[in-house]
Structures are given as C-alpha cells and as structure tokens.
PDB file of C-alpha atoms in Angstrom:
ATOM      1  CA  UNK A   1     -26.954  29.976 -51.300  1.00 51.00           C
ATOM      2  CA  UNK A   2     -30.845  28.988 -51.644  1.00 47.00           C
ATOM      3  CA  UNK A   3     -31.531  26.108 -50.215  1.00 46.00           C
ATOM      4  CA  UNK A   4     -33.225  23.633 -51.557  1.00 45.00           C
ATOM      5  CA  UNK A   5     -30.474  20.327 -52.298  1.00 42.00           C
ATOM      6  CA  UNK A   6     -26.647  19.513 -52.288  1.00 40.00           C
ATOM      7  CA  UNK A   7     -26.992  18.766 -55.219  1.00 37.00           C
ATOM      8  CA  UNK A   8     -28.594  21.346 -56.844  1.00 44.00           C
ATOM      9  CA  UNK A   9     -27.349  23.975 -55.430  1.00 49.00           C
ATOM     10  CA  UNK A  10     -23.671  22.723 -55.947  1.00 49.00           C
ATOM     11  CA  UNK A  11     -22.800  22.154 -59.488  1.00 48.00           C
ATOM     12  CA  UNK A  12     -18.970  22.842 -58.727  1.00 49.00           C
ATOM     13  CA  UNK A  13     -17.424  19.099 -58.314  1.00 42.00           C
ATOM     14  CA  UNK A  14     -14.479  17.966 -60.864  1.00 39.00           C
ATOM     15  CA  UNK A  15     -11.091  17.632 -60.695  1.00 39.00           C
ATOM     16  CA  UNK A  16      -9.291  20.440 -60.658  1.00 33.00           C
ATOM     17  CA  UNK A  17      -5.475  20.276 -61.477  1.00 40.00           C
ATOM     18  CA  UNK A  18      -3.855  22.563 -58.795  1.00 35.00           C
ATOM     19  CA  UNK A  19       0.137  22.070 -57.521  1.00 39.00           C
ATOM     20  CA  UNK A  20       1.178  23.110 -54.476  1.00 39.00           C
ATOM     21  CA  UNK A  21       4.689  24.745 -53.992  1.00 41.00           C
ATOM     22  CA  UNK A  22       6.989  25.493 -50.896  1.00 39.00           C
ATOM     23  CA  UNK A  23       8.789  28.415 -50.299  1.00 40.00           C
ATOM     24  CA  UNK A  24      11.833  28.387 -48.647  1.00 42.00           C
ATOM     25  CA  UNK A  25      12.359  31.071 -45.901  1.00 40.00           C
ATOM     26  CA  UNK A  26      15.978  32.676 -45.721  1.00 45.00           C
ATOM     27  CA  UNK A  27      16.939  33.189 -42.183  1.00 48.00           C
ATOM     28  CA  UNK A  28      15.999  36.855 -41.260  1.00 45.00           C
ATOM     29  CA  UNK A  29      19.235  38.078 -39.592  1.00 48.00           C
ATOM     30  CA  UNK A  30      18.339  39.819 -36.427  1.00 50.00           C
ATOM     31  CA  UNK A  31      18.689  43.624 -35.787  1.00 46.00           C
ATOM     32  CA  UNK A  32      20.976  45.092 -35.439  1.00 48.00           C
ATOM     33  CA  UNK A  33      21.122  47.682 -31.248  1.00 48.00           C
ATOM     34  CA  UNK A  34      20.299  50.702 -31.541  1.00 52.00           C
ATOM     35  CA  UNK A  35      22.871  53.245 -30.182  1.00 54.00           C
ATOM     36  CA  UNK A  36      22.045  55.526 -27.434  1.00 52.00           C
ATOM     37  CA  UNK A  37      23.578  58.952 -27.320  1.00 53.00           C
ATOM     38  CA  UNK A  38      23.124  59.620 -24.356  1.00 50.00           C
ATOM     39  CA  UNK A  39      24.949  62.691 -23.233  1.00 52.00           C
ATOM     40  CA  UNK A  40      22.934  65.114 -24.585  1.00 52.00           C
ATOM     41  CA  UNK A  41      18.953  63.086 -23.521  1.00 54.00           C
ATOM     42  CA  UNK A  42      17.214  65.855 -24.441  1.00 67.00           C
ATOM     43  CA  UNK A  43      13.585  65.261 -25.476  1.00 71.00           C
ATOM     44  CA  UNK A  44      13.207  65.401 -28.979  1.00 75.00           C
ATOM     45  CA  UNK A  45      16.784  62.852 -28.558  1.00 78.00           C
ATOM     46  CA  UNK A  46      14.681  60.147 -26.557  1.00 79.00           C
ATOM     47  CA  UNK A  47      11.396  60.972 -29.370  1.00 78.00           C
ATOM     48  CA  UNK A  48      13.925  59.766 -31.906  1.00 82.00           C
ATOM     49  CA  UNK A  49      14.960  56.811 -30.165  1.00 84.00           C
ATOM     50  CA  UNK A  50      11.684  55.733 -29.718  1.00 85.00           C
ATOM     51  CA  UNK A  51      10.395  56.278 -32.458  1.00 83.00           C
ATOM     52  CA  UNK A  52      13.140  53.251 -34.019  1.00 83.00           C
ATOM     53  CA  UNK A  53      10.599  50.517 -31.326  1.00 84.00           C
ATOM     54  CA  UNK A  54      13.675  49.616 -30.282  1.00 88.00           C
ATOM     55  CA  UNK A  55      13.860  46.370 -28.401  1.00 89.00           C
ATOM     56  CA  UNK A  56      13.102  45.419 -25.259  1.00 91.00           C
ATOM     57  CA  UNK A  57      16.650  45.883 -23.076  1.00 90.00           C
ATOM     58  CA  UNK A  58      17.160  49.235 -25.218  1.00 89.00           C
ATOM     59  CA  UNK A  59      13.932  50.651 -23.968  1.00 88.00           C
ATOM     60  CA  UNK A  60      14.638  50.219 -20.757  1.00 90.00           C
ATOM     61  CA  UNK A  61      17.862  52.255 -20.800  1.00 87.00           C
ATOM     62  CA  UNK A  62      15.573  54.891 -22.851  1.00 85.00           C
ATOM     63  CA  UNK A  63      12.389  54.429 -19.952  1.00 87.00           C
ATOM     64  CA  UNK A  64      15.936  54.657 -17.020  1.00 83.00           C
ATOM     65  CA  UNK A  65      17.162  57.857 -18.604  1.00 81.00           C
ATOM     66  CA  UNK A  66      13.663  59.555 -18.533  1.00 78.00           C
ATOM     67  CA  UNK A  67      13.615  59.657 -14.982  1.00 76.00           C
ATOM     68  CA  UNK A  68      17.124  60.487 -13.759  1.00 71.00           C
ATOM     69  CA  UNK A  69      17.595  63.295 -16.300  1.00 65.00           C
ATOM     70  CA  UNK A  70      14.122  64.912 -14.934  1.00 55.00           C
ATOM     71  CA  UNK A  71      11.768  64.776 -18.045  1.00 59.00           C
ATOM     72  CA  UNK A  72       9.303  62.379 -16.456  1.00 58.00           C
ATOM     73  CA  UNK A  73       7.229  65.072 -16.145  1.00 65.00           C
ATOM     74  CA  UNK A  74       6.801  64.970 -20.029  1.00 75.00           C
ATOM     75  CA  UNK A  75       3.780  64.091 -20.627  1.00 84.00           C
ATOM     76  CA  UNK A  76       5.138  63.204 -24.649  1.00 85.00           C
ATOM     77  CA  UNK A  77       7.517  61.191 -23.386  1.00 87.00           C
ATOM     78  CA  UNK A  78       5.759  59.362 -21.503  1.00 89.00           C
ATOM     79  CA  UNK A  79       3.272  58.115 -23.916  1.00 91.00           C
ATOM     80  CA  UNK A  80       5.662  57.751 -26.517  1.00 91.00           C
ATOM     81  CA  UNK A  81       6.612  54.902 -23.959  1.00 93.00           C
ATOM     82  CA  UNK A  82       3.343  53.513 -23.158  1.00 93.00           C
ATOM     83  CA  UNK A  83       3.332  52.848 -26.752  1.00 93.00           C
ATOM     84  CA  UNK A  84       6.045  51.441 -27.301  1.00 93.00           C
ATOM     85  CA  UNK A  85       5.598  48.390 -24.218  1.00 94.00           C
ATOM     86  CA  UNK A  86       2.717  47.843 -25.786  1.00 95.00           C
ATOM     87  CA  UNK A  87       4.360  47.079 -28.728  1.00 93.00           C
ATOM     88  CA  UNK A  88       6.608  44.483 -27.404  1.00 93.00           C
ATOM     89  CA  UNK A  89       3.851  42.795 -25.630  1.00 93.00           C
ATOM     90  CA  UNK A  90       5.088  44.684 -22.314  1.00 94.00           C
ATOM     91  CA  UNK A  91       1.525  45.519 -20.611  1.00 95.00           C
ATOM     92  CA  UNK A  92       2.616  45.259 -16.923  1.00 94.00           C
ATOM     93  CA  UNK A  93       5.567  47.971 -17.918  1.00 94.00           C
ATOM     94  CA  UNK A  94       3.353  50.103 -19.253  1.00 94.00           C
ATOM     95  CA  UNK A  95       0.168  50.355 -17.101  1.00 95.00           C
ATOM     96  CA  UNK A  96       3.162  51.308 -14.012  1.00 93.00           C
ATOM     97  CA  UNK A  97       3.693  54.439 -16.565  1.00 92.00           C
ATOM     98  CA  UNK A  98      -0.612  54.695 -16.712  1.00 93.00           C
ATOM     99  CA  UNK A  99      -0.818  54.924 -13.206  1.00 92.00           C
ATOM    100  CA  UNK A 100       1.685  57.501 -13.450  1.00 88.00           C
ATOM    101  CA  UNK A 101       0.766  60.151 -15.563  1.00 88.00           C
ATOM    102  CA  UNK A 102       2.314  63.414 -15.163  1.00 82.00           C
ATOM    103  CA  UNK A 103      -0.299  65.002 -16.653  1.00 73.00           C
ATOM    104  CA  UNK A 104      -3.651  64.085 -13.496  1.00 70.00           C
ATOM    105  CA  UNK A 105      -5.435  63.908 -17.419  1.00 78.00           C
ATOM    106  CA  UNK A 106      -4.149  61.465 -20.031  1.00 85.00           C
ATOM    107  CA  UNK A 107      -5.440  62.106 -22.731  1.00 90.00           C
ATOM    108  CA  UNK A 108      -8.218  60.529 -24.763  1.00 93.00           C
ATOM    109  CA  UNK A 109      -5.479  58.494 -26.752  1.00 93.00           C
ATOM    110  CA  UNK A 110      -3.152  57.825 -23.477  1.00 94.00           C
ATOM    111  CA  UNK A 111      -6.487  55.559 -22.652  1.00 96.00           C
ATOM    112  CA  UNK A 112      -7.332  53.858 -25.709  1.00 96.00           C
ATOM    113  CA  UNK A 113      -3.846  52.721 -25.758  1.00 96.00           C
ATOM    114  CA  UNK A 114      -4.562  50.872 -22.162  1.00 96.00           C
ATOM    115  CA  UNK A 115      -8.156  49.909 -23.195  1.00 96.00           C
ATOM    116  CA  UNK A 116      -6.876  48.637 -25.899  1.00 95.00           C
ATOM    117  CA  UNK A 117      -4.383  45.862 -25.126  1.00 95.00           C
ATOM    118  CA  UNK A 118      -6.482  44.959 -21.979  1.00 95.00           C
ATOM    119  CA  UNK A 119      -9.244  44.093 -24.273  1.00 94.00           C
ATOM    120  CA  UNK A 120      -7.369  41.806 -26.700  1.00 89.00           C
ATOM    121  CA  UNK A 121      -6.946  40.100 -23.336  1.00 87.00           C
ATOM    122  CA  UNK A 122     -10.024  37.017 -23.088  1.00 81.00           C
ATOM    123  CA  UNK A 123     -11.690  37.196 -19.118  1.00 71.00           C
ATOM    124  CA  UNK A 124      -9.909  40.424 -18.243  1.00 82.00           C
ATOM    125  CA  UNK A 125     -12.859  43.622 -16.792  1.00 90.00           C
ATOM    126  CA  UNK A 126     -10.337  45.711 -16.940  1.00 94.00           C
ATOM    127  CA  UNK A 127     -10.791  47.421 -19.731  1.00 94.00           C
ATOM    128  CA  UNK A 128     -14.150  47.812 -18.275  1.00 94.00           C
ATOM    129  CA  UNK A 129     -12.723  49.535 -15.338  1.00 94.00           C
ATOM    130  CA  UNK A 130     -10.609  51.369 -17.369  1.00 95.00           C
ATOM    131  CA  UNK A 131     -13.510  52.706 -19.671  1.00 95.00           C
ATOM    132  CA  UNK A 132     -15.636  53.910 -16.349  1.00 92.00           C
ATOM    133  CA  UNK A 133     -12.788  55.483 -14.622  1.00 92.00           C
ATOM    134  CA  UNK A 134     -11.768  57.286 -18.210  1.00 93.00           C
ATOM    135  CA  UNK A 135     -15.197  59.120 -17.540  1.00 88.00           C
ATOM    136  CA  UNK A 136     -14.161  60.650 -14.555  1.00 85.00           C
ATOM    137  CA  UNK A 137     -11.189  62.859 -16.184  1.00 83.00           C
ATOM    138  CA  UNK A 138     -11.690  62.139 -20.819  1.00 86.00           C
ATOM    139  CA  UNK A 139     -13.847  61.756 -23.099  1.00 90.00           C
ATOM    140  CA  UNK A 140     -13.794  58.171 -24.490  1.00 93.00           C
ATOM    141  CA  UNK A 141     -14.083  58.701 -28.810  1.00 95.00           C
ATOM    142  CA  UNK A 142     -15.213  56.069 -31.320  1.00 94.00           C
ATOM    143  CA  UNK A 143     -11.800  54.062 -30.394  1.00 96.00           C
ATOM    144  CA  UNK A 144     -12.372  54.058 -27.431  1.00 97.00           C
ATOM    145  CA  UNK A 145     -15.821  52.178 -27.765  1.00 97.00           C
ATOM    146  CA  UNK A 146     -14.721  49.806 -30.489  1.00 96.00           C
ATOM    147  CA  UNK A 147     -12.166  47.806 -28.710  1.00 96.00           C
ATOM    148  CA  UNK A 148     -14.023  48.073 -24.208  1.00 96.00           C
ATOM    149  CA  UNK A 149     -16.877  46.904 -26.850  1.00 96.00           C
ATOM    150  CA  UNK A 150     -13.950  43.883 -28.260  1.00 95.00           C
ATOM    151  CA  UNK A 151     -13.604  43.706 -24.591  1.00 95.00           C
ATOM    152  CA  UNK A 152     -17.082  42.780 -23.578  1.00 95.00           C
ATOM    153  CA  UNK A 153     -17.612  40.024 -26.387  1.00 94.00           C
ATOM    154  CA  UNK A 154     -14.593  38.319 -24.272  1.00 93.00           C
ATOM    155  CA  UNK A 155     -16.344  37.719 -21.227  1.00 92.00           C
ATOM    156  CA  UNK A 156     -18.679  34.989 -19.565  1.00 91.00           C
ATOM    157  CA  UNK A 157     -21.950  36.774 -20.820  1.00 92.00           C
ATOM    158  CA  UNK A 158     -23.355  39.881 -23.117  1.00 94.00           C
ATOM    159  CA  UNK A 159     -24.533  41.830 -20.001  1.00 95.00           C
ATOM    160  CA  UNK A 160     -21.519  44.945 -20.311  1.00 95.00           C
ATOM    161  CA  UNK A 161     -22.316  44.903 -23.946  1.00 95.00           C
ATOM    162  CA  UNK A 162     -24.793  45.495 -24.109  1.00 96.00           C
ATOM    163  CA  UNK A 163     -24.991  48.753 -21.142  1.00 95.00           C
ATOM    164  CA  UNK A 164     -22.090  49.307 -23.952  1.00 96.00           C
ATOM    165  CA  UNK A 165     -23.831  48.660 -26.504  1.00 96.00           C
ATOM    166  CA  UNK A 166     -26.414  51.616 -24.938  1.00 96.00           C
ATOM    167  CA  UNK A 167     -24.207  54.250 -24.779  1.00 95.00           C
ATOM    168  CA  UNK A 168     -22.928  54.032 -28.636  1.00 95.00           C
ATOM    169  CA  UNK A 169     -27.253  54.707 -29.300  1.00 95.00           C
ATOM    170  CA  UNK A 170     -27.449  58.045 -26.632  1.00 94.00           C
ATOM    171  CA  UNK A 171     -23.540  59.634 -27.783  1.00 92.00           C
ATOM    172  CA  UNK A 172     -24.958  59.095 -32.193  1.00 91.00           C
ATOM    173  CA  UNK A 173     -22.247  56.064 -32.233  1.00 92.00           C
ATOM    174  CA  UNK A 174     -23.891  53.736 -34.502  1.00 87.00           C
ATOM    175  CA  UNK A 175     -23.516  54.651 -37.961  1.00 87.00           C
ATOM    176  CA  UNK A 176     -19.875  54.544 -37.188  1.00 94.00           C
ATOM    177  CA  UNK A 177     -18.654  51.930 -39.029  1.00 96.00           C
ATOM    178  CA  UNK A 178     -15.297  50.478 -36.804  1.00 96.00           C
ATOM    179  CA  UNK A 179     -18.448  51.465 -33.474  1.00 97.00           C
ATOM    180  CA  UNK A 180     -21.320  49.063 -35.385  1.00 96.00           C
ATOM    181  CA  UNK A 181     -18.930  46.088 -36.396  1.00 97.00           C
ATOM    182  CA  UNK A 182     -17.670  45.757 -32.566  1.00 97.00           C
ATOM    183  CA  UNK A 183     -21.347  45.727 -31.285  1.00 97.00           C
ATOM    184  CA  UNK A 184     -22.290  43.180 -34.427  1.00 97.00           C
ATOM    185  CA  UNK A 185     -19.705  41.039 -33.402  1.00 97.00           C
ATOM    186  CA  UNK A 186     -20.002  41.340 -29.831  1.00 97.00           C
ATOM    187  CA  UNK A 187     -24.048  40.691 -30.940  1.00 97.00           C
ATOM    188  CA  UNK A 188     -22.511  37.161 -32.653  1.00 97.00           C
ATOM    189  CA  UNK A 189     -20.454  35.886 -30.471  1.00 96.00           C
ATOM    190  CA  UNK A 190     -23.438  35.169 -27.820  1.00 96.00           C
ATOM    191  CA  UNK A 191     -25.083  34.832 -30.939  1.00 95.00           C
ATOM    192  CA  UNK A 192     -27.429  36.721 -30.245  1.00 96.00           C
ATOM    193  CA  UNK A 193     -28.422  37.330 -34.341  1.00 97.00           C
ATOM    194  CA  UNK A 194     -31.309  39.051 -34.086  1.00 97.00           C
ATOM    195  CA  UNK A 195     -29.392  42.469 -31.712  1.00 97.00           C
ATOM    196  CA  UNK A 196     -26.823  42.084 -34.316  1.00 97.00           C
ATOM    197  CA  UNK A 197     -29.155  41.826 -37.307  1.00 97.00           C
ATOM    198  CA  UNK A 198     -31.521  44.856 -35.600  1.00 96.00           C
ATOM    199  CA  UNK A 199     -27.201  46.979 -35.933  1.00 96.00           C
ATOM    200  CA  UNK A 200     -26.728  45.433 -39.531  1.00 96.00           C
ATOM    201  CA  UNK A 201     -29.795  46.613 -40.601  1.00 95.00           C
ATOM    202  CA  UNK A 202     -29.246  49.817 -39.301  1.00 92.00           C
ATOM    203  CA  UNK A 203     -25.412  50.670 -40.751  1.00 93.00           C
ATOM    204  CA  UNK A 204     -25.727  52.758 -44.044  1.00 90.00           C
ATOM    205  CA  UNK A 205     -22.220  51.406 -44.422  1.00 94.00           C
ATOM    206  CA  UNK A 206     -20.567  47.645 -44.455  1.00 95.00           C
ATOM    207  CA  UNK A 207     -17.391  46.080 -44.547  1.00 95.00           C
ATOM    208  CA  UNK A 208     -16.282  42.588 -45.068  1.00 94.00           C
ATOM    209  CA  UNK A 209     -15.667  42.532 -41.363  1.00 96.00           C
ATOM    210  CA  UNK A 210     -19.477  43.186 -41.049  1.00 97.00           C
ATOM    211  CA  UNK A 211     -20.903  40.652 -43.056  1.00 97.00           C
ATOM    212  CA  UNK A 212     -19.161  38.010 -41.436  1.00 97.00           C
ATOM    213  CA  UNK A 213     -19.023  38.247 -38.054  1.00 97.00           C
ATOM    214  CA  UNK A 214     -22.923  38.330 -38.925  1.00 97.00           C
ATOM    215  CA  UNK A 215     -22.809  35.683 -40.831  1.00 97.00           C
ATOM    216  CA  UNK A 216     -21.241  33.690 -37.616  1.00 96.00           C
ATOM    217  CA  UNK A 217     -23.887  34.626 -35.698  1.00 97.00           C
ATOM    218  CA  UNK A 218     -26.428  32.654 -37.432  1.00 97.00           C
ATOM    219  CA  UNK A 219     -23.723  29.809 -38.041  1.00 95.00           C
ATOM    220  CA  UNK A 220     -23.090  30.011 -33.979  1.00 94.00           C
ATOM    221  CA  UNK A 221     -27.240  30.024 -33.767  1.00 95.00           C
ATOM    222  CA  UNK A 222     -26.876  27.116 -36.008  1.00 94.00           C
ATOM    223  CA  UNK A 223     -29.640  29.156 -38.463  1.00 96.00           C
ATOM    224  CA  UNK A 224     -27.757  27.780 -41.264  1.00 95.00           C
ATOM    225  CA  UNK A 225     -30.820  28.849 -43.345  1.00 96.00           C
ATOM    226  CA  UNK A 226     -30.628  32.508 -42.428  1.00 97.00           C
ATOM    227  CA  UNK A 227     -26.107  32.496 -43.467  1.00 97.00           C
ATOM    228  CA  UNK A 228     -26.985  30.386 -46.849  1.00 96.00           C
ATOM    229  CA  UNK A 229     -29.071  33.881 -47.831  1.00 96.00           C
ATOM    230  CA  UNK A 230     -26.713  36.548 -46.031  1.00 97.00           C
ATOM    231  CA  UNK A 231     -23.693  34.491 -48.037  1.00 96.00           C
ATOM    232  CA  UNK A 232     -25.726  34.598 -51.408  1.00 95.00           C
ATOM    233  CA  UNK A 233     -25.652  38.943 -50.156  1.00 96.00           C
ATOM    234  CA  UNK A 234     -22.361  39.430 -49.949  1.00 95.00           C
ATOM    235  CA  UNK A 235     -20.556  41.519 -51.701  1.00 93.00           C
ATOM    236  CA  UNK A 236     -17.764  40.133 -51.479  1.00 89.00           C
ATOM    237  CA  UNK A 237     -16.451  36.913 -49.679  1.00 92.00           C
ATOM    238  CA  UNK A 238     -12.748  36.682 -48.538  1.00 94.00           C
ATOM    239  CA  UNK A 239     -11.114  33.252 -46.708  1.00 94.00           C
ATOM    240  CA  UNK A 240     -13.104  33.916 -43.465  1.00 95.00           C
ATOM    241  CA  UNK A 241     -16.210  34.387 -45.248  1.00 96.00           C
ATOM    242  CA  UNK A 242     -16.234  31.234 -46.301  1.00 96.00           C
ATOM    243  CA  UNK A 243     -14.439  29.144 -43.545  1.00 96.00           C
ATOM    244  CA  UNK A 244     -17.687  30.121 -41.367  1.00 96.00           C
ATOM    245  CA  UNK A 245     -19.952  29.037 -43.765  1.00 97.00           C
ATOM    246  CA  UNK A 246     -18.220  25.740 -44.569  1.00 96.00           C
ATOM    247  CA  UNK A 247     -17.936  25.599 -40.863  1.00 96.00           C
ATOM    248  CA  UNK A 248     -21.291  26.468 -40.091  1.00 96.00           C
ATOM    249  CA  UNK A 249     -22.368  23.838 -42.672  1.00 96.00           C
ATOM    250  CA  UNK A 250     -20.029  21.054 -40.750  1.00 95.00           C
ATOM    251  CA  UNK A 251     -21.268  22.206 -37.318  1.00 93.00           C
ATOM    252  CA  UNK A 252     -25.527  21.063 -39.125  1.00 93.00           C
ATOM    253  CA  UNK A 253     -24.163  17.735 -39.837  1.00 93.00           C
ATOM    254  CA  UNK A 254     -25.317  18.987 -43.476  1.00 94.00           C
ATOM    255  CA  UNK A 255     -21.851  17.945 -45.066  1.00 93.00           C
ATOM    256  CA  UNK A 256     -22.041  17.268 -48.722  1.00 93.00           C
ATOM    257  CA  UNK A 257     -23.659  20.723 -48.487  1.00 95.00           C
ATOM    258  CA  UNK A 258     -20.150  21.537 -45.721  1.00 95.00           C
ATOM    259  CA  UNK A 259     -18.001  20.497 -49.421  1.00 94.00           C
ATOM    260  CA  UNK A 260     -20.361  21.574 -52.479  1.00 94.00           C
ATOM    261  CA  UNK A 261     -19.434  25.608 -50.854  1.00 95.00           C
ATOM    262  CA  UNK A 262     -16.018  24.741 -51.393  1.00 95.00           C
ATOM    263  CA  UNK A 263     -15.670  23.491 -54.262  1.00 93.00           C
ATOM    264  CA  UNK A 264     -17.607  26.329 -55.097  1.00 94.00           C
ATOM    265  CA  UNK A 265     -15.516  27.991 -53.706  1.00 94.00           C
ATOM    266  CA  UNK A 266     -12.336  26.503 -55.831  1.00 94.00           C
ATOM    267  CA  UNK A 267     -14.639  27.286 -58.981  1.00 92.00           C
ATOM    268  CA  UNK A 268     -15.121  30.675 -58.459  1.00 90.00           C
ATOM    269  CA  UNK A 269     -11.254  30.773 -58.254  1.00 89.00           C
ATOM    270  CA  UNK A 270     -10.813  34.434 -55.904  1.00 91.00           C
ATOM    271  CA  UNK A 271     -10.405  32.418 -52.884  1.00 90.00           C
ATOM    272  CA  UNK A 272      -7.413  29.876 -51.076  1.00 91.00           C
ATOM    273  CA  UNK A 273      -8.593  27.384 -48.916  1.00 91.00           C
ATOM    274  CA  UNK A 274      -6.665  28.187 -45.642  1.00 93.00           C
ATOM    275  CA  UNK A 275      -6.058  26.286 -42.343  1.00 94.00           C
ATOM    276  CA  UNK A 276      -9.297  26.527 -40.893  1.00 94.00           C
ATOM    277  CA  UNK A 277     -11.581  25.827 -44.119  1.00 94.00           C
ATOM    278  CA  UNK A 278      -9.511  22.409 -44.035  1.00 93.00           C
ATOM    279  CA  UNK A 279     -10.136  21.319 -41.569  1.00 94.00           C
ATOM    280  CA  UNK A 280     -14.209  21.725 -41.715  1.00 94.00           C
ATOM    281  CA  UNK A 281     -13.459  20.077 -45.855  1.00 94.00           C
ATOM    282  CA  UNK A 282     -11.932  17.200 -43.500  1.00 92.00           C
ATOM    283  CA  UNK A 283     -14.652  16.804 -40.844  1.00 92.00           C
ATOM    284  CA  UNK A 284     -16.918  17.405 -43.416  1.00 92.00           C
ATOM    285  CA  UNK A 285     -14.507  14.637 -45.193  1.00 91.00           C
ATOM    286  CA  UNK A 286     -14.958  12.261 -41.986  1.00 90.00           C
ATOM    287  CA  UNK A 287     -18.148  12.545 -40.733  1.00 86.00           C
ATOM    288  CA  UNK A 288     -19.285  11.198 -45.288  1.00 87.00           C
ATOM    289  CA  UNK A 289     -16.566   8.528 -45.370  1.00 82.00           C
ATOM    290  CA  UNK A 290     -15.031  10.014 -47.916  1.00 62.00           C
ATOM    291  CA  UNK A 291     -11.603   9.804 -47.647  1.00 52.00           C
ATOM    292  CA  UNK A 292     -10.617   9.931 -51.329  1.00 54.00           C
ATOM    293  CA  UNK A 293     -12.949  12.833 -51.176  1.00 56.00           C
ATOM    294  CA  UNK A 294     -10.086  14.044 -48.381  1.00 50.00           C
ATOM    295  CA  UNK A 295      -6.573  13.516 -50.070  1.00 51.00           C
ATOM    296  CA  UNK A 296      -8.232  14.728 -52.651  1.00 50.00           C
ATOM    297  CA  UNK A 297      -8.743  17.953 -50.336  1.00 54.00           C
ATOM    298  CA  UNK A 298      -6.143  18.265 -49.092  1.00 51.00           C
ATOM    299  CA  UNK A 299      -2.655  17.609 -51.537  1.00 53.00           C
ATOM    300  CA  UNK A 300      -4.721  20.796 -53.615  1.00 52.00           C
TER     301      UNK A 300
END
C-alpha cells in the first residue's frame, strides 16, 4: 500500500452488517486405552502399538517391555519410542532414550527429532549443542538446519544464527524453501531486515511464511513504509500478515492507518479478524479516543 495519507489510501469505512454466532462444542469422549498383548512381544507387535500413539501410562508399559525382553538394542523401536515421547511432550524420557541409542551412529532422523524438540524452547541452546555433536557422527540435512535456525531465533542475539547461515550457504541450502524461511525469520526476529531481504531476494520459491516473516521484520524495526510496499506486493495475504501490518501501524503510532488497514481487510472479505488483529484495532481506537468505533469492531 502506498503511504500517501490515511484518508486517501483507505476508502472502506462503511458499516457492514455482521452477525456473530456461537458454536457449542459437544463433549469429546476420552480415547479408550489400548489393550497391550504382551504374550508375544515381538518387534512387529510393539511397532503396531506405537503407531497407535498410546497415552503416557501405556507408553511407559511398552517401553518397559522393550527392555525386559531384550529388545533395547532394536534401533527402530527406540526411534519409535523417542517419537512417541516427544509427541506427548515428555522431553526427558525421549532424551534418556536418545543418549542411550543402541547404535553408535544415530540416524539423521533421530537427531532431527531431538533438535526440533529443543528448538521450541526459548533461551535453550540444546539444539545448537546437539547440532555440534551431530557433526561428529551424522550428516545434517535441510530439516536439521531448519530446526536449528528456529532455535537460533529464540536466543538473545543473532550470533549463532549468523554462523548457521554461513553453513547453509556453504552447503548450498539457501535456495531451499524451508531453510530460507528459517533464515529470514531468524533475521526478522532480530530486526535485521537488510540481511533478511538479501535472503528473500535470492529465493526462487516463496510462500506466505516467507513474505510474512520479512513483513514482521520491517514492522518490528519500525520501517513501516517498507512494510507497506512489501504488503502491497504480497501474492496472498493471510490473517497473520494482516495482523502484522495492523500492529505495525499501531506500533508506529499511526492509528488511523491501522484502522484503515483493518477496514480494507474486512472489505476484501477473505480473512476474518483473529484475536491479535482485534487487540491491535482496539489499541488504535483507544489511542484515537474512538470508543464507538472500538465497540463496533468488537461486535464483528
């Protein structure tokens, strides 16, 4: 959107009739426990049980049975157990299995499972530490770099991210969509929009996450005019990109433009406002003293 003036840019301030409806969610029955046939605990039987994603008490039973019948050296079973523990967010049990992995050379898949799990933790450098250990016995792939770069975006500085970006370039992975997205997002988190833009410009393939990550970087840095230009170029806008743009206007104290952007979104009719959008809109209304507008917006 070309930033000229708020009133000349945003044309759509009419009152649209909206209706709200409430949906009553019926009670969801708890899944029944899986009956574990331990009379014949062959690997195939245990694999089938693990594929059913058992609940934690059952998983502990299966885990115990694996060890009591001397199947702890079965690497594929260990991998399945690790995956199940991680799906239940039991990181400690998964790590115990990982540290005692039966094969001296754990496959890349297993390293990726653990690195991804730790990458979701803020201020944790365990993903980065595991990556360093991995280099001694296995080969990282594009998923590994995606996960470890995600972890870098949760650190207090971009130092680790810069190092891994260098490895990405060295290994020719920068053109990979998911790796490129992770690099852009990492730089955007630290408001290093120049570096993020360079990666963006060199990507042959982009998706909504690519565009929105760079947009978020511009908004975070307060480069709202550049954000507007990028927003206008976006081939597809989703609720996240609209939320970033509207909150970016509010963050720069350009509240009239924030409301104009919001009404443009409503007029376009492709995206419904989510909680993040409404919070930004109400903040804009509060700063402008437009209490009636805020009441109307919350009734959408």
